[in-house]
Amino acid sequence: TPAPTSYRGATLFHGAIGQTYAFQNFQHAAHATSALNSQWFMNRLPDELVVGDAPNIRIHVAVEGGTCGSPAEIAFTPNAATFNYFRDGTWGGWQTLQDVELVSGTVDDMPTLIYAGANDKRGWIFSKTTAAGADVFASSFTFAGAWEGYGCNSAVANTGFEIATITWTDLS
């Protein structure tokens, strides 16, 4: 009988989403905990991973609670820019999600893109399009403006009960 396969992985982000609850970002910190709730945190990918590992990494994004509706989860393979955003905090702007799939739940507007920060616009957004609006799956974004309030499975995220969890798994 073959031995069971074990994968490495960990949580990159766990916390309330929506602009009001955004805390730190991958651009400025390798680790951070929210001042509002010590159970909300973010961690970058480990330094020992290299961009060549990206094809073997799966990133999962799950949302639940508040206006999110029923729990839902997607997964994708990061491209080099997205990988570098989660490992080093390197700004990536809008990037296409690779091999995105629905893992569980219902997602009306399946995200095809991630916004990985740029210039003074810090944070991340998983969305179907680059237009601000109701097609955002999850976001933790500090820049006020058109994106304010969006961020939970196509619903406004503003109660503090909308929670996102981003995890990674190394499939190699």
XYZ file of C-alpha atoms in Angstrom:
172
model
C 0.000 0.000 0.000
C 1.480 3.399 -0.946
C 2.138 5.874 1.828
C -0.355 8.720 2.050
C 0.729 11.906 0.310
C 1.328 14.855 2.592
C 1.485 18.427 1.387
C 3.046 21.522 2.933
C 0.966 24.621 3.290
C -0.324 27.284 5.638
C -2.683 30.206 5.976
C -1.694 33.438 4.236
C -4.640 35.530 5.431
C -7.543 35.082 7.821
C -9.749 37.981 8.790
C -12.623 40.307 8.141
C -12.716 41.812 4.669
C -13.878 45.092 3.241
C -12.083 48.425 3.470
C -13.163 49.215 7.041
C -11.504 46.045 8.341
C -8.364 45.995 6.164
C -5.198 45.620 8.227
C -1.660 45.756 6.913
C -0.989 44.224 3.507
C 1.455 41.887 1.813
C 3.316 44.885 0.355
C 4.490 46.153 3.753
C 4.668 43.266 6.161
C 5.759 39.637 6.210
C 3.386 39.062 9.146
C 0.680 41.171 10.735
C -2.163 40.787 13.199
C -5.248 42.982 13.225
C -5.560 45.505 16.054
C -9.325 44.816 16.031
C -9.102 41.064 16.558
C -5.970 39.079 17.398
C -7.412 36.049 15.551
C -7.161 37.958 12.235
C -3.709 37.754 10.668
C -1.669 37.572 7.482
C 1.602 35.828 6.623
C 3.606 35.845 3.421
C 4.675 32.677 1.633
C 7.885 31.267 3.136
C 11.168 32.662 1.801
C 12.462 29.204 0.897
C 9.877 28.920 -1.868
C 11.117 30.239 -5.211
C 9.173 31.448 -8.230
C 9.984 28.140 -9.942
C 7.793 26.470 -7.295
C 4.715 28.461 -8.406
C 3.365 25.781 -10.811
C 3.163 23.380 -7.845
C 1.415 25.835 -5.520
C -2.363 26.042 -5.178
C -3.828 29.074 -3.454
C -7.311 28.723 -1.974
C -9.553 31.684 -1.179
C -12.623 31.026 0.997
C -15.303 33.478 2.127
C -18.076 33.126 4.674
C -20.282 35.003 7.109
C -22.146 38.282 7.075
C -23.299 39.327 3.613
C -21.189 36.634 1.903
C -24.037 34.163 2.012
C -23.151 30.485 2.194
C -19.454 29.620 2.449
C -17.667 29.482 -0.915
C -14.114 28.621 -1.937
C -12.033 28.914 -5.094
C -8.504 27.739 -5.885
C -5.913 28.760 -8.468
C -2.269 28.403 -9.428
C -0.312 31.657 -9.026
C 1.596 33.149 -11.928
C 5.051 34.601 -11.167
C 3.755 38.095 -10.284
C 1.064 36.735 -7.954
C 3.563 34.364 -6.334
C 5.984 37.268 -5.754
C 3.177 39.361 -4.262
C 2.375 36.701 -1.660
C 6.046 35.865 -0.964
C 7.782 39.261 -1.133
C 5.009 41.842 -1.205
C 6.022 42.895 -4.724
C 3.295 44.964 -6.348
C 1.734 43.176 -9.272
C -1.268 45.241 -10.355
C -3.966 43.176 -12.088
C -2.969 39.560 -12.769
C -4.897 36.711 -14.382
C -5.704 33.756 -12.131
C -4.440 30.492 -13.628
C -6.400 27.243 -13.476
C -9.088 28.838 -11.298
C -11.711 26.406 -10.062
C -14.675 26.325 -7.727
C -13.825 24.167 -4.714
C -17.084 24.514 -2.789
C -20.215 26.602 -2.497
C -21.726 28.868 -5.119
C -19.950 31.779 -6.787
C -22.068 33.891 -9.145
C -19.115 35.914 -10.470
C -16.178 33.513 -10.616
C -13.020 35.603 -10.134
C -10.563 35.555 -13.014
C -8.214 38.256 -11.699
C -6.290 39.328 -8.632
C -5.280 42.889 -7.934
C -1.941 42.636 -6.148
C -1.470 46.276 -5.232
C 0.305 49.079 -7.055
C 1.802 52.382 -5.916
C -0.295 53.792 -3.054
C -3.206 51.391 -3.682
C -2.405 48.686 -1.155
C -4.112 45.384 -0.595
C -5.627 42.645 -2.727
C -8.831 42.074 -4.695
C -10.122 38.857 -6.280
C -12.593 39.875 -8.972
C -14.179 38.850 -12.255
C -13.237 42.169 -13.924
C -11.088 45.239 -13.298
C -14.190 47.435 -12.962
C -15.142 48.343 -9.408
C -18.451 46.822 -8.476
C -20.403 43.825 -7.405
C -18.271 41.162 -9.124
C -15.694 41.062 -6.297
C -15.253 37.675 -4.627
C -12.970 38.833 -1.797
C -10.885 41.904 -1.009
C -8.815 43.574 1.644
C -8.049 46.926 0.115
C -7.223 50.187 1.887
C -7.680 52.663 -0.961
C -10.894 54.694 -0.695
C -12.922 55.247 -3.806
C -14.893 53.112 -6.208
C -13.810 49.814 -4.585
C -14.871 50.876 -1.097
C -17.240 48.398 0.504
C -17.073 45.648 -2.103
C -15.606 42.324 -1.329
C -17.586 39.249 -0.392
C -18.922 36.925 -3.072
C -20.487 39.797 -5.029
C -21.928 41.450 -1.902
C -20.920 44.523 0.076
C -18.550 43.604 2.915
C -19.035 46.132 5.690
C -20.282 44.398 8.830
C -17.058 42.833 10.109
C -18.656 39.388 9.906
C -17.487 38.745 6.331
C -14.383 36.575 6.693
C -11.852 35.513 4.079
C -9.232 32.831 4.486
C -6.413 32.471 1.970
C -4.302 29.326 2.216
C -1.548 27.787 0.123
C -0.597 24.201 -0.540
C 2.571 22.881 -2.175
C 1.507 19.940 -4.365
C 5.036 18.803 -5.246
